[in-house]
Amino acid sequence: MSTQKGERVKAIRRPIVICLVVLGLLAASTQAWAASWIVQTTPNPGSENSLLAVTTTSASNAWAVGWYRTTGKQRTLIEHLSGSTWSKVTSPNVSGHDNRLYGVRATSSSNIWAVGVNAGPTADRGLIEHYDGSSWTIQPSAGGNNVDLFGVGALSTSNAWAVGDGPSGAFAEHYDGTSWTSVPVPGTALGILFGVTLTSTGAWAVGTTVSSPQTTLIAQYDGTAWSVVSSPDPSGTRNVLLGVSANSASDVWGVGYFANGTGELRTLVVHYDGSTWKRVISPDRGTRDNVFNAVKAVSATDVWAVGYDLNSSGLQRTLIEHYDGSTWTVQTSPNPSSLNDELFGVGSTSSSNTFAVGYQGNGSAPMTLAMHCAC
């Protein structure tokens, strides 16, 4: 990653480097719905380990991706849940480079895409990997130098999108069943896209501008071309969307954070109803930073968002919130380390099968973190 691009991405998505606000302060409450989240045992192959995204195909089949460090290099990390056990699976790397995976999406147990970056000494290049039911292989990306891929979405074996940023701003590429092709995203020269989701009529991608002030960035693909649409910006200084998920073409959720008047970060939730994007109020815990990294819409009455908040001592805690069709509420979630814990990804196939992944602090050696909720 070039120094300039690296710094601007780090400033937006700070947690990648480690192991890599509302109109008024809301009182956070844990809902009586009371989901029970259980920490699962996951492999830690390196001196630093982190899971950044998760996808599921059933209650006993999930895939999580991220990276780990060994012999001074970052390597792709792919872990598979089969039954009740997580195990590390073999995943390819571009030799001589740091390799990280940021996003993953499965349409079936034999069609799974993961995206990220291979970071060379002078330039990043987009990294795309595919699982065909037997093994993971690197696939040619349409991007050249100075491309980072942060999110991936898919509907079938012949319809997938990957998004991120490139030398000209926000970047998107499409897979048609044969190859990946870059598709322009007009009006995003100062933009980065972090997440993408597909619907029956096209796709949605979310991110932020790197201008001052930072504003939310939402782009729609209508089946023919990408265009930027109007999106909410509650802050006058900093507004970022990191994740997006659709139940249907008229029910789409985006999450991230914004800065309040005193600079603390607060959770940001936006919703598309088939006509416009509007902000939906979400609670925050305490008076310090609260951030959403990812969202999963299971149904119109079952939506999950995950991330972190800071406690009074300035340590990160896992943050999980749920939408029941009416209200967002904070859920009780485990914090297995006494230091910094954070969730980066959430995936679900049904209301009784939801996974969240991230990392747990463990001092100078972060460890993978996975949780399951039989909600």
XYZ file of C-alpha atoms in Angstrom:
375
model
C 0.000 0.000 0.000
C 1.399 3.392 -0.881
C 2.102 5.656 2.094
C -0.510 8.246 1.136
C -3.253 5.708 0.529
C -2.270 3.695 3.586
C -2.624 6.687 5.856
C -6.014 7.739 4.492
C -7.437 4.217 4.834
C -6.010 3.818 8.324
C -7.578 7.102 9.371
C -10.979 5.805 8.317
C -10.784 2.166 9.332
C -8.428 2.348 12.286
C -8.903 -1.215 13.616
C -7.271 -2.795 10.533
C -3.921 -1.424 11.678
C -3.998 -2.979 15.150
C -3.827 -6.566 14.039
C -4.076 -5.494 11.733
C -23.426 10.519 16.545
C -26.708 10.969 17.202
C -28.799 14.162 17.627
C -28.693 13.589 21.370
C -26.847 11.036 23.514
C -29.001 7.925 23.757
C -29.065 5.669 26.802
C -28.120 2.150 25.689
C -30.198 -0.698 27.032
C -29.999 -4.451 26.619
C -33.265 -5.753 25.259
C -35.349 -8.436 26.922
C -35.056 -10.359 23.639
C -31.782 -11.517 25.220
C -29.797 -13.375 22.613
C -27.140 -15.682 24.026
C -23.743 -15.329 22.375
C -21.150 -18.052 22.960
C -17.421 -17.712 22.212
C -16.092 -20.523 20.023
C -12.568 -21.909 19.906
C -10.712 -20.794 16.762
C -7.165 -21.438 15.467
C -4.369 -18.876 15.878
C -1.547 -19.831 13.516
C 0.566 -16.685 13.880
C 2.037 -14.176 16.291
C -0.875 -11.852 15.405
C -4.266 -13.101 14.225
C -7.524 -11.462 13.174
C -10.783 -12.459 11.480
C -12.381 -9.636 9.484
C -15.446 -11.173 7.807
C -17.707 -14.220 7.991
C -20.266 -15.912 5.737
C -22.554 -18.882 6.376
C -24.368 -21.486 4.317
C -25.978 -23.396 7.214
C -25.963 -23.669 10.994
C -22.945 -25.967 10.800
C -21.069 -24.489 7.842
C -19.388 -21.075 8.053
C -16.280 -19.451 6.617
C -14.244 -16.625 8.170
C -11.340 -14.719 6.627
C -8.646 -12.321 7.792
C -4.899 -12.538 8.232
C -2.128 -13.702 10.519
C 1.542 -12.815 10.898
C 4.366 -15.305 10.602
C 8.100 -14.783 10.000
C 7.455 -11.063 9.678
C 4.861 -11.362 6.895
C 1.083 -11.125 6.886
C -0.613 -14.161 5.377
C -4.191 -14.859 4.344
C -6.188 -16.592 7.050
C -9.240 -18.666 6.143
C -11.041 -20.668 8.801
C -13.917 -23.104 8.274
C -16.618 -24.200 10.685
C -17.743 -27.750 9.981
C -20.215 -29.042 12.504
C -19.045 -27.461 15.744
C -15.301 -27.129 15.073
C -13.366 -24.273 13.476
C -10.207 -25.234 11.606
C -7.647 -23.371 9.503
C -7.711 -24.308 5.822
C -4.968 -23.851 3.267
C -5.237 -20.541 1.409
C -2.906 -19.100 -1.244
C -0.697 -16.027 -0.956
C 1.207 -13.881 -3.425
C 4.814 -14.713 -2.684
C 6.972 -12.021 -1.134
C 4.060 -9.718 -0.246
C 1.884 -9.105 2.774
C -1.518 -10.707 2.086
C -4.774 -9.861 3.862
C -8.405 -10.828 3.287
C -11.095 -8.318 4.254
C -14.342 -9.732 2.825
C -16.020 -13.081 2.119
C -19.337 -14.158 0.588
C -20.797 -17.602 -0.128
C -23.746 -18.414 -2.362
C -23.358 -22.156 -1.713
C -20.892 -24.567 -0.145
C -19.050 -24.719 -3.483
C -19.104 -21.051 -4.532
C -17.331 -18.738 -2.099
C -15.436 -15.532 -2.850
C -12.897 -13.771 -0.608
C -11.196 -10.453 -1.369
C -8.419 -8.361 0.058
C -5.000 -7.093 -0.889
C -1.478 -8.265 -1.596
C 0.700 -5.415 -0.433
C 3.936 -5.143 -2.350
C 6.899 -2.940 -1.482
C 5.701 -0.097 -3.729
C 2.013 -0.735 -4.499
C -1.016 -2.713 -3.374
C -2.927 -4.966 -5.727
C -6.386 -6.405 -5.267
C -6.457 -10.021 -4.107
C -9.367 -12.295 -5.089
C -9.671 -15.920 -4.006
C -12.355 -18.496 -4.832
C -13.459 -21.773 -3.250
C -15.028 -24.336 -5.575
C -15.956 -26.916 -2.954
C -12.493 -28.445 -2.969
C -9.771 -25.803 -2.664
C -9.055 -22.067 -2.576
C -7.311 -20.524 -5.590
C -6.272 -16.994 -6.529
C -8.334 -15.499 -9.354
C -7.155 -12.647 -11.637
C -8.409 -9.253 -10.457
C -9.311 -6.534 -12.946
C -7.461 -3.931 -10.898
C -3.826 -3.025 -11.390
C -1.461 -1.256 -9.012
C -2.755 0.784 -6.078
C -5.983 -1.191 -5.657
C -7.360 -2.463 -2.333
C -10.473 -4.636 -2.166
C -12.476 -4.419 1.057
C -15.873 -5.970 0.290
C -17.432 -8.693 -1.851
C -21.008 -9.710 -2.624
C -22.477 -12.481 -4.773
C -25.837 -13.886 -5.843
C -24.775 -16.791 -8.045
C -21.844 -18.423 -9.826
C -22.103 -15.747 -12.534
C -22.854 -12.587 -10.555
C -20.433 -11.161 -7.996
C -19.065 -7.713 -7.145
C -15.891 -6.635 -5.333
C -15.318 -3.061 -4.150
C -12.580 -0.966 -2.607
C -10.430 1.889 -3.774
C -7.986 2.460 -6.605
C -5.752 5.154 -8.057
C -8.807 7.102 -9.278
C -10.924 6.762 -6.129
C -13.670 4.246 -5.421
C -13.203 0.994 -7.326
C -15.602 -1.780 -8.356
C -15.199 -4.933 -10.403
C -17.744 -7.526 -11.556
C -17.589 -11.276 -12.145
C -19.839 -12.626 -14.917
C -19.074 -16.319 -14.541
C -15.919 -16.145 -16.630
C -13.750 -13.210 -15.560
C -13.549 -10.068 -13.430
C -13.989 -6.708 -15.178
C -13.596 -3.236 -13.664
C -16.694 -1.028 -13.853
C -16.422 2.766 -13.341
C -18.092 4.375 -10.327
C -18.585 7.991 -11.508
C -18.362 10.848 -9.032
C -16.200 9.023 -6.500
C -12.702 10.371 -7.182
C -12.356 11.129 -3.457
C -14.118 7.986 -2.296
C -13.492 4.546 -0.811
C -16.026 1.701 -0.861
C -15.930 -0.745 2.046
C -18.974 -2.957 1.505
C -21.256 -4.246 -1.249
C -24.503 -6.230 -1.338
C -26.486 -7.581 -4.285
C -30.227 -7.557 -4.923
C -32.482 -8.868 -7.683
C -32.210 -5.520 -9.468
C -28.533 -4.705 -9.034
C -26.184 -3.829 -6.182
C -25.464 -1.299 -3.436
C -22.011 -0.248 -2.211
C -21.147 1.958 0.771
C -18.128 3.838 2.022
C -16.949 7.388 2.595
C -15.268 10.318 0.940
C -11.771 11.328 1.970
C -12.574 15.002 1.612
C -13.025 17.420 4.491
C -15.590 17.002 5.851
C -15.886 13.264 5.316
C -19.319 12.331 4.019
C -21.047 8.992 3.611
C -20.801 7.476 0.145
C -23.557 5.233 -1.263
C -23.499 4.010 -4.855
C -26.188 2.027 -6.689
C -25.723 -0.327 -9.623
C -29.001 -0.498 -11.542
C -28.039 -3.338 -13.841
C -26.313 -1.033 -16.294
C -24.126 1.493 -14.470
C -23.074 2.774 -11.046
C -24.293 6.139 -9.751
C -23.910 7.944 -6.442
C -27.138 8.583 -4.533
C -27.996 10.976 -1.720
C -27.151 9.643 1.756
C -27.474 10.925 5.349
C -24.610 12.761 7.089
C -25.412 13.487 10.748
C -21.962 14.949 11.450
C -20.439 18.099 10.061
C -16.957 16.575 10.171
C -16.827 12.783 9.830
C -19.321 10.256 8.435
C -18.320 6.721 7.417
C -20.231 3.629 6.262
C -18.367 0.321 6.588
C -21.001 -2.354 5.942
C -24.166 -2.963 3.908
C -26.703 -5.801 3.663
C -29.974 -6.224 1.773
C -33.093 -8.248 2.515
C -34.565 -7.195 -0.820
C -34.327 -4.423 -3.405
C -36.477 -2.238 -1.130
C -34.996 -3.184 2.252
C -31.279 -2.381 2.551
C -29.229 -1.488 5.650
C -25.909 0.340 5.971
C -23.837 0.853 9.127
C -20.729 2.700 10.263
C -20.053 5.681 12.505
C -19.985 9.468 12.714
C -18.292 12.022 14.961
C -20.397 14.008 17.390
C -19.832 17.617 18.406
C -17.017 16.763 20.810
C -15.278 14.292 18.494
C -16.472 10.976 19.945
C -17.560 8.371 17.420
C -21.186 7.215 17.511
C -22.956 4.375 15.724
C -24.521 5.236 12.382
C -27.364 3.221 10.815
C -29.022 4.078 7.500
C -31.901 2.327 5.715
C -33.194 2.224 2.138
C -36.934 1.629 1.744
C -37.043 1.396 -2.024
C -37.146 5.168 -2.463
C -34.646 7.011 -0.260
C -31.892 6.438 2.289
C -32.721 7.666 5.781
C -30.941 7.545 9.095
C -32.350 5.211 11.762
C -31.530 5.985 15.379
C -29.268 3.430 17.089
C -28.171 3.402 20.755
C -24.646 3.899 22.055
C -23.050 2.584 25.240
C -21.489 5.218 27.447
C -20.013 8.498 26.286
C -16.943 7.254 24.411
C -16.476 5.812 20.911
C -19.101 3.423 19.487
C -18.505 2.010 15.979
C -20.309 -0.454 13.710
C -18.069 -2.425 11.325
C -20.604 -4.764 9.709
C -24.310 -5.531 9.303
C -26.362 -8.575 8.301
C -30.031 -8.312 7.349
C -31.691 -11.694 7.882
C -35.260 -10.482 7.437
C -37.312 -7.308 7.809
C -37.538 -7.989 11.547
C -34.106 -9.507 12.145
C -31.013 -7.363 11.474
C -27.633 -7.529 13.246
C -24.830 -4.962 13.507
C -21.438 -5.517 15.162
C -18.390 -3.483 16.073
C -16.916 -2.092 19.274
C -17.260 0.566 21.929
C -14.789 2.023 24.422
C -15.335 1.550 28.140
C -14.468 4.124 30.793
C -10.856 2.902 30.805
C -10.528 3.374 27.057
C -10.488 -0.368 26.268
C -12.443 -1.806 23.351
C -15.427 -4.068 24.035
C -17.424 -6.098 21.555
C -20.607 -4.310 20.492
C -23.629 -6.182 19.110
C -26.991 -4.591 18.347
C -30.202 -6.074 16.957
C -33.155 -4.625 15.047
C -36.504 -6.338 15.567
C -38.497 -4.470 12.941
C -39.076 -1.499 15.202
C -36.062 -0.633 17.362
C -32.309 -1.140 17.573
C -31.137 -2.400 20.973
C -27.767 -3.324 22.471
C -27.271 -7.034 23.149
C -25.111 -8.595 25.840
C -21.928 -9.922 24.216
C -18.819 -11.678 25.555
C -15.401 -10.043 25.930
C -12.970 -12.928 26.340
C -9.857 -10.790 26.833
C -9.336 -8.270 29.587
C -7.883 -5.880 27.014
C -9.230 -4.951 23.572
C -11.914 -7.028 21.835
C -13.615 -6.063 18.566
C -16.029 -7.562 16.041
C -15.497 -6.950 12.309
C -17.944 -9.319 10.618
C -21.392 -10.850 11.067
C -23.136 -13.553 9.047
C -26.402 -15.447 9.327
C -28.658 -17.856 7.476
C -31.597 -17.580 9.869
C -32.669 -15.973 13.125
C -31.466 -19.099 14.955
C -28.013 -19.140 13.357
C -25.800 -16.056 13.538
C -21.997 -15.745 13.727
C -19.756 -12.783 14.546
C -15.971 -12.647 14.154
C -13.118 -10.338 15.035
C -10.167 -10.399 17.367
C -9.411 -10.407 21.089
C -6.610 -8.249 22.442
C -4.308 -10.566 24.400
C -1.709 -7.828 24.846
C 0.738 -7.522 21.961
C -0.454 -10.729 20.281
C -4.076 -10.382 19.052
C -6.017 -13.634 18.717
C -8.945 -14.644 16.540
C -12.437 -14.306 17.952
C -15.616 -16.068 16.813
C -19.028 -16.101 18.469
C -22.233 -17.980 17.710
C -25.786 -17.150 18.643
C -28.573 -19.736 18.435
C -30.917 -16.804 18.639
